[in-house]
XYZ file of C-alpha atoms in Angstrom:
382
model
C -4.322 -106.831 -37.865
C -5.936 -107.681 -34.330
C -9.858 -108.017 -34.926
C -10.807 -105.608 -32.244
C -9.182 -102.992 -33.908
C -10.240 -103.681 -37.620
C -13.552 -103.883 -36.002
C -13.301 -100.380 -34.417
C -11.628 -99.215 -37.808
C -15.265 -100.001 -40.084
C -18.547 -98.837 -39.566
C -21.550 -99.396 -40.966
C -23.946 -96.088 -41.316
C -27.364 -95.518 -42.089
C -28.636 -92.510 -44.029
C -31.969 -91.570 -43.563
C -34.898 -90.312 -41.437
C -35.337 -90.308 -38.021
C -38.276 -92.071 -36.762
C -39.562 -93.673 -40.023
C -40.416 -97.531 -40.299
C -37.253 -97.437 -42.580
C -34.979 -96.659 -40.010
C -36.957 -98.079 -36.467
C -36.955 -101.186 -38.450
C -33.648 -101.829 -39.594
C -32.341 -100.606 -36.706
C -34.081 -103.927 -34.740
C -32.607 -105.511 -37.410
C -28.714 -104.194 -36.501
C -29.437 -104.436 -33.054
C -30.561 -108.492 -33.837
C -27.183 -108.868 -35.809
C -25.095 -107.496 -32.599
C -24.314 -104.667 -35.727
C -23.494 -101.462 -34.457
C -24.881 -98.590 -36.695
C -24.184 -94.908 -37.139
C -27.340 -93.164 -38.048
C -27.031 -90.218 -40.011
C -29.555 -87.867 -40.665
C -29.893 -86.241 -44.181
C -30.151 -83.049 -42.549
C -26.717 -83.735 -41.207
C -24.797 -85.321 -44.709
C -22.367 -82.610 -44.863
C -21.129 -82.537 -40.792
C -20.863 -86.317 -41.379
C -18.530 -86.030 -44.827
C -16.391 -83.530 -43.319
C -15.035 -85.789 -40.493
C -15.193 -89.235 -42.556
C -11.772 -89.461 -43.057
C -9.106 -92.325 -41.061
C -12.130 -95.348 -41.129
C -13.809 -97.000 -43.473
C -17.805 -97.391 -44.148
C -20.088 -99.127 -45.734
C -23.464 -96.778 -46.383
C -26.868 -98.030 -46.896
C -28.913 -94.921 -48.381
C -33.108 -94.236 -47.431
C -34.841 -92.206 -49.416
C -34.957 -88.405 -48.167
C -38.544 -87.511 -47.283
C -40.495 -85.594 -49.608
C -43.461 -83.847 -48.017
C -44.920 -81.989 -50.895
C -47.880 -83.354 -52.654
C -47.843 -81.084 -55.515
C -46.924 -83.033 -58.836
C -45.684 -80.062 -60.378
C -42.761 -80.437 -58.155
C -41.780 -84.020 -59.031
C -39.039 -82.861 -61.352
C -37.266 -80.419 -58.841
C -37.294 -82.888 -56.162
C -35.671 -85.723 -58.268
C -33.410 -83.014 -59.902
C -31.917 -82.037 -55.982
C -32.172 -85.724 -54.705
C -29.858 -86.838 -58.214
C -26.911 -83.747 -56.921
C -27.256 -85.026 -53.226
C -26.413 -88.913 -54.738
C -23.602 -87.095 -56.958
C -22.199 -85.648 -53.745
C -22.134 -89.153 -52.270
C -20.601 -90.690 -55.355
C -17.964 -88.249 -55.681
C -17.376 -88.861 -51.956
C -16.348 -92.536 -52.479
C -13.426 -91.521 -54.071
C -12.198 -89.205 -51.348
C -13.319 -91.275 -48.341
C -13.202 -95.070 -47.883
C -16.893 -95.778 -48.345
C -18.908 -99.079 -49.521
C -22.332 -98.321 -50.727
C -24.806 -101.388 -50.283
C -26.445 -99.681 -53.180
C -24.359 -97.433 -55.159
C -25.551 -93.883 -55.108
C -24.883 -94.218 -59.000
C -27.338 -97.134 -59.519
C -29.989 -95.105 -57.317
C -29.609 -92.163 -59.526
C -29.883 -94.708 -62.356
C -33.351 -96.273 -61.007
C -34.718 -92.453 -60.407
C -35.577 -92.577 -64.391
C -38.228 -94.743 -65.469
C -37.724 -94.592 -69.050
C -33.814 -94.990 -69.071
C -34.671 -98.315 -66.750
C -36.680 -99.411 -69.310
C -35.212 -99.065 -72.011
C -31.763 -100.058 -70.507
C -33.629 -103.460 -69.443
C -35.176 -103.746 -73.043
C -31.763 -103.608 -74.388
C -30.209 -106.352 -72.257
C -33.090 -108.389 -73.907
C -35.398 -108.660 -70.480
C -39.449 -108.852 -71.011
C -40.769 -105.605 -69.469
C -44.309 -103.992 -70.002
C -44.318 -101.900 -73.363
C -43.598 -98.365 -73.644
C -45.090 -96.444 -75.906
C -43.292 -93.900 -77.825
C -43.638 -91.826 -81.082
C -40.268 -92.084 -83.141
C -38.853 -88.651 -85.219
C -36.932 -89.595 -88.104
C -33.485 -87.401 -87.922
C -31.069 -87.037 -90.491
C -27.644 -88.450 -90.070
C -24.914 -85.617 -89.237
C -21.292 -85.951 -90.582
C -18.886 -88.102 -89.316
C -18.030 -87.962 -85.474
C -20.884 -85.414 -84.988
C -23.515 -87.943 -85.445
C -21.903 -90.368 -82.484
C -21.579 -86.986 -79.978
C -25.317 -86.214 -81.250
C -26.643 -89.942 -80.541
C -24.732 -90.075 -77.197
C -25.828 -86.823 -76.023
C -29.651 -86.581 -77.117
C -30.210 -90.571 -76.652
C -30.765 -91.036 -80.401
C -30.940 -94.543 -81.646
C -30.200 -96.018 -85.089
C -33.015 -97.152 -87.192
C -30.691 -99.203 -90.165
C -31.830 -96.864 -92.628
C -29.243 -94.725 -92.479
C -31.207 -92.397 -90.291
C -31.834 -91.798 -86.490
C -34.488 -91.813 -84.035
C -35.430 -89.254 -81.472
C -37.784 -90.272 -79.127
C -39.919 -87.833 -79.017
C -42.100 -86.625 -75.566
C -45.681 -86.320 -75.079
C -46.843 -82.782 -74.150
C -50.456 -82.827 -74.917
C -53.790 -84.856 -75.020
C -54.002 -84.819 -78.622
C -50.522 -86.406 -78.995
C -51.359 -88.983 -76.634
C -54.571 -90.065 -78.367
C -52.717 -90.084 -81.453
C -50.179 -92.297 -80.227
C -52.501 -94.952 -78.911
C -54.094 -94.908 -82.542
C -50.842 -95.161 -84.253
C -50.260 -98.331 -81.692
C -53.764 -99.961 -81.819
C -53.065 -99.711 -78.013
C -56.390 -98.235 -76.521
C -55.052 -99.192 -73.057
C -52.381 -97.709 -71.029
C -50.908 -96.376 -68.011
C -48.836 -92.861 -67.710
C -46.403 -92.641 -65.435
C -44.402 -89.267 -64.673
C -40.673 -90.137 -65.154
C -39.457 -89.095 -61.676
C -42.411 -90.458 -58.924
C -43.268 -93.053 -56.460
C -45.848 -94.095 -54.980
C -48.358 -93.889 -57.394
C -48.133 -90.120 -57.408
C -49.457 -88.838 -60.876
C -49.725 -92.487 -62.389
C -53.210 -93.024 -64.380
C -54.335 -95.268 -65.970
C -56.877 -94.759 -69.419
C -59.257 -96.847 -71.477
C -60.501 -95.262 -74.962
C -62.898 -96.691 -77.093
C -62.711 -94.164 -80.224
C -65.268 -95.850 -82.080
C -67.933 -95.190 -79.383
C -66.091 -92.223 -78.219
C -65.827 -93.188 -74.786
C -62.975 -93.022 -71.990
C -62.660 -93.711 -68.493
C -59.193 -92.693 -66.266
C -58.405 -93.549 -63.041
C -55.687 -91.914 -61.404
C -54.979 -90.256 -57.759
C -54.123 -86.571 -59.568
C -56.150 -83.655 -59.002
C -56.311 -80.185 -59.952
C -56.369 -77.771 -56.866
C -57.480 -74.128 -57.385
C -54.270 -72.843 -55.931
C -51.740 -75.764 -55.991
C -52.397 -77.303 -59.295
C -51.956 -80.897 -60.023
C -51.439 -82.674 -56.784
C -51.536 -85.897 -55.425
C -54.190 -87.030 -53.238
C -53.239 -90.696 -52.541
C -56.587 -91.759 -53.404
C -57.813 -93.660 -56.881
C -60.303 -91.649 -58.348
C -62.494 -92.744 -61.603
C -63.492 -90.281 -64.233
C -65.810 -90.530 -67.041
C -66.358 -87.776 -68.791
C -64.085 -86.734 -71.754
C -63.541 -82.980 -71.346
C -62.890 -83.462 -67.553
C -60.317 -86.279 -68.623
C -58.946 -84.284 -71.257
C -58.336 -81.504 -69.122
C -56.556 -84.094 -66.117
C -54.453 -85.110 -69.041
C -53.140 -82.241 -70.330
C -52.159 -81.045 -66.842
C -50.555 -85.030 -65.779
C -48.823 -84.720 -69.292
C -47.382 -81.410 -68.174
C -44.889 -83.538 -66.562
C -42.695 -85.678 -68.297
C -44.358 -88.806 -68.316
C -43.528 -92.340 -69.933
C -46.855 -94.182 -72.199
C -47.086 -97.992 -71.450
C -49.339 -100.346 -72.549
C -52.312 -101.595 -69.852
C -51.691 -105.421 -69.683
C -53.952 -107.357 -68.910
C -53.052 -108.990 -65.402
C -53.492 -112.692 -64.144
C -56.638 -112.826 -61.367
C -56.908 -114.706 -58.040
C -60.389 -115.100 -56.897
C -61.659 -112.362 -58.812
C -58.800 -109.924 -57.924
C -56.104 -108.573 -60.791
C -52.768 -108.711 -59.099
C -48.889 -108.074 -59.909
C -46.024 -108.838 -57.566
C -43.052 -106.705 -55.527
C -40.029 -108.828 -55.497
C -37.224 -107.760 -53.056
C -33.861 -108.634 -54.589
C -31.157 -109.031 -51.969
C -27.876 -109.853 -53.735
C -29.152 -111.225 -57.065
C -31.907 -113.663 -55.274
C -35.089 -113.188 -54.540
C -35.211 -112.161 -50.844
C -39.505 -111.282 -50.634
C -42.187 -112.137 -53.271
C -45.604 -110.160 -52.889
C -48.943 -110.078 -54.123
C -50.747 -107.219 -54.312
C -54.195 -107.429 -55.463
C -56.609 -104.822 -56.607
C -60.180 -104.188 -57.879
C -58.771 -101.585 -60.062
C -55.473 -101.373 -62.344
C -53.069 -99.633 -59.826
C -52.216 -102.242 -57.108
C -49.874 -99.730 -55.211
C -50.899 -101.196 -51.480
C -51.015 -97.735 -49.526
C -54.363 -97.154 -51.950
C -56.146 -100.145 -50.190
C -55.521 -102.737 -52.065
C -55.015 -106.213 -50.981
C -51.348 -107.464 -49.587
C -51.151 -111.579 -50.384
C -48.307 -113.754 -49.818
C -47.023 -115.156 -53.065
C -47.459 -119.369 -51.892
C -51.024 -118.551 -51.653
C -51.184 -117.382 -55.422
C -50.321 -120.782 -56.240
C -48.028 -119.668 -58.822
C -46.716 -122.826 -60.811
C -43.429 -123.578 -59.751
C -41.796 -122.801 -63.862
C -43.419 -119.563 -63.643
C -41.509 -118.672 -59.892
C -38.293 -119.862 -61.863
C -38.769 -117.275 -64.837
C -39.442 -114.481 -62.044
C -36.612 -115.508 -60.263
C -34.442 -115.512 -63.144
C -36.112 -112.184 -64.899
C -35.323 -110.789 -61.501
C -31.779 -111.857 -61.273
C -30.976 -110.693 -64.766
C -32.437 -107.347 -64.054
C -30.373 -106.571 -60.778
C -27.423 -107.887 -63.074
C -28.019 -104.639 -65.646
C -26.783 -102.384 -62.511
C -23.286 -103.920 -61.199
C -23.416 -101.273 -57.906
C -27.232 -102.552 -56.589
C -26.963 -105.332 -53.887
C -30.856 -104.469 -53.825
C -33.674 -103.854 -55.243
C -37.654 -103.561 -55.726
C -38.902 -104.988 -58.915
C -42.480 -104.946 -59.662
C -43.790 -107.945 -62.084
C -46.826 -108.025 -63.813
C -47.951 -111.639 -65.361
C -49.870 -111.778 -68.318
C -53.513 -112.837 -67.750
C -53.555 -116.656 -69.248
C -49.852 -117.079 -70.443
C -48.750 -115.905 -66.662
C -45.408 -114.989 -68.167
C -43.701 -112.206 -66.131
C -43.033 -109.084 -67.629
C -40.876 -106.217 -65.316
C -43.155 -103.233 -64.567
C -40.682 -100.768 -63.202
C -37.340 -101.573 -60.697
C -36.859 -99.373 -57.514
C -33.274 -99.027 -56.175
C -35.235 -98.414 -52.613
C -37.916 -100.642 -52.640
C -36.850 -102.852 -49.394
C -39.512 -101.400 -47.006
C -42.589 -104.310 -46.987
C -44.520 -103.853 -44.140
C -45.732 -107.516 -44.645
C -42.052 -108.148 -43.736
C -40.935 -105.709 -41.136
C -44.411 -106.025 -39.440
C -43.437 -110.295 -38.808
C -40.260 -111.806 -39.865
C -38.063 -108.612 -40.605
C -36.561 -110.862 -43.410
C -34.501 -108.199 -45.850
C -33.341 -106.051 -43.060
C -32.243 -108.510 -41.320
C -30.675 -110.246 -44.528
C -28.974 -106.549 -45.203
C -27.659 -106.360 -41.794
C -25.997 -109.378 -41.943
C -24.607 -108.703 -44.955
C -23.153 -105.719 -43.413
C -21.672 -107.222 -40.214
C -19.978 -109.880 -41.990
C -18.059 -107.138 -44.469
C -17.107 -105.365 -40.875
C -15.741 -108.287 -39.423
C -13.915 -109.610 -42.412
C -10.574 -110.139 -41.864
């Protein structure tokens, strides 16, 4: 087939936002890689599917924007963002589309407790999660496998199954961290980003004291919303009441690990995984446990953390193993925590989206560049 004409044949496309850093960004990036690009807006999905037929395209999905700051509607949001990635999916198999991340992986990545316990499986060291287990009894025959499958029960070896059974209020939380020994931990609502709704509490039941930090506040007439800013509270019936509204939401328990420190600073890492490497490694230091960097905490590159060079190899492997769990993700964001002392990496969460670094865009423009590449070489393949 003559070149020019394949060429003209394949397109790459960008979904996304108009005038973000997501899409001014990788756009400079295209334009750097001589890669033409079709932007699309989400506001404009369905005009685009309906004349996608006769050419082929390979799709890199943004995020849509969500502009609400009410927690309450977490759930919703996810719920209508996980039909808009079905659409896509289903899509695939109508048009001639290549996803650089499959709208099936992204969906995937949305839930923070299936990640986790889908990397747990494959054997991966990840931060704990906390969870109170409900003995069921077995059902008969092939009722038991449709009930396991369908309610995400999991064999114990005692003849019995587990259900995994949600936290709804306070009490059951406490109770939980006592049934642990883990007085330490972090909720996290099970559809979210950017911090919103995560906390973080320390309980110390023998002197009956706690202490929370999160950026969740009630509002007289909005509720629980997120007001991108790390509060600390110290009394227990003002905690107790934050809690019970946070835990409103569905929310995942994981144990507070103690972090490795550089120069007085606890810190985790964001590693950008382009293709099964490690594309970007990130510090991000903080004074306080949640290191997200849009609360003012402290970007550092990961060379200056002086990380010893069989510790980089265990991230870079830990990393590549996780990427490996979803076969349709060319990238991802995977946050690491190392253990204070041991330094050995354990996977916080993964984010299917997690390419935007403004340490990167704002100098080298390293991953969108990589991506665009990666894109302009499938166009031109022969």
């Amino acid at each position: 087939m003559d070149s020019q004409k394949e060429f003209s044949l394949r397109q790459a496309v960008l979904l996304g936002n108009p005038g973000t850093k997501r899409t001014d960004y990788f756009e400079q990036a295209a334009a750097f890689a001589k890669l033409p690009v079709l932007f699309v807006n989400w506001s404009g999905l369905d005009a685009w599917m309906q004349q996608a037929g006769g050419r082929e395209w390979f799709l890199k999905i943004d995020p849509p924007l969500w502009q609400s700051c009410c927690l309450g509607e977490l759930e919703n949001l996810a719920e209508s963002y996980r039909k808009q990635l079905d659409t896509l999916a289903h899509a695939a198999g109508k048009y001639q589309i290549t996803f650089f991340n499959h709208p099936d992986s992204i969906k995937q990545l949305l839930d923070k407790r299936a990640c986790k316990k889908k990397l747990q499986k494959a054997g991966l060291a990840v931060t704990q999660l906390l969870e109170k287990a409900v003995p069921q009894e077995p059902a008969a025959g092939w009722m038991q496998d449709k009930n396991q499958e369908s309610c995400g029960q999991q064999e114990t070896g005692t003849g019995k199954s587990e259900s995994m059974q949600k936290l709804h209020t306070a009490g059951e939380l406490l109770e939980l961290m006592q049934e642990s020994g883990v007085y330490q931990v972090f909720l996290k609502p099970v559809y979210g980003s950017g911090a919103a709704g995560v906390s973080a509490l320390r309980w110390h039941p023998a002197k009956n004291r706690m202490v929370l930090y999160t950026c969740a506040l009630e509002h007289p007439k909005h509720g629980l919303v997120n007001t991108k800013k790390l509060r600390c509270f110290t009394g227990r019936d003002e905690i107790m009441s934050l809690l019970e509204s946070i835990l409103q939401m569905d929310c995942v328990a994981e144990r507070w690990h103690a972090k490795a420190q550089h120069q007085g600073y606890s810190y985790d890492l964001r590693a950008v995984v382009l293709d099964g490497s490690v594309e970007f490694l990130l510090g991000r230091l903080s004074r306080g446990p949640v290191t997200n960097l849009h609360l003012n905490n402290h970007p550092l590159s990961a060379d200056e953390l002086q990380i010893p060079p069989a510790v980089r190899a265990q991230i870079e492997e830990l990393c590549a193993r996780a990427a490996g769990c979803y076969p349709g993700l060319r990238c991802a964001g995977i946050d690491i925590l190392l253990e204070r002392g041991s330094l050995q990496p354990r996977i916080i969460e993964m984010n299917a989206q997690g390419d935007l670094i403004y340490q990167d865009i704002f100098h080298e423009n390293r991953i969108y560049r990589r991506q665009a590449q990666i894109m302009a070489e499938w166009i031109k393949r022969a």
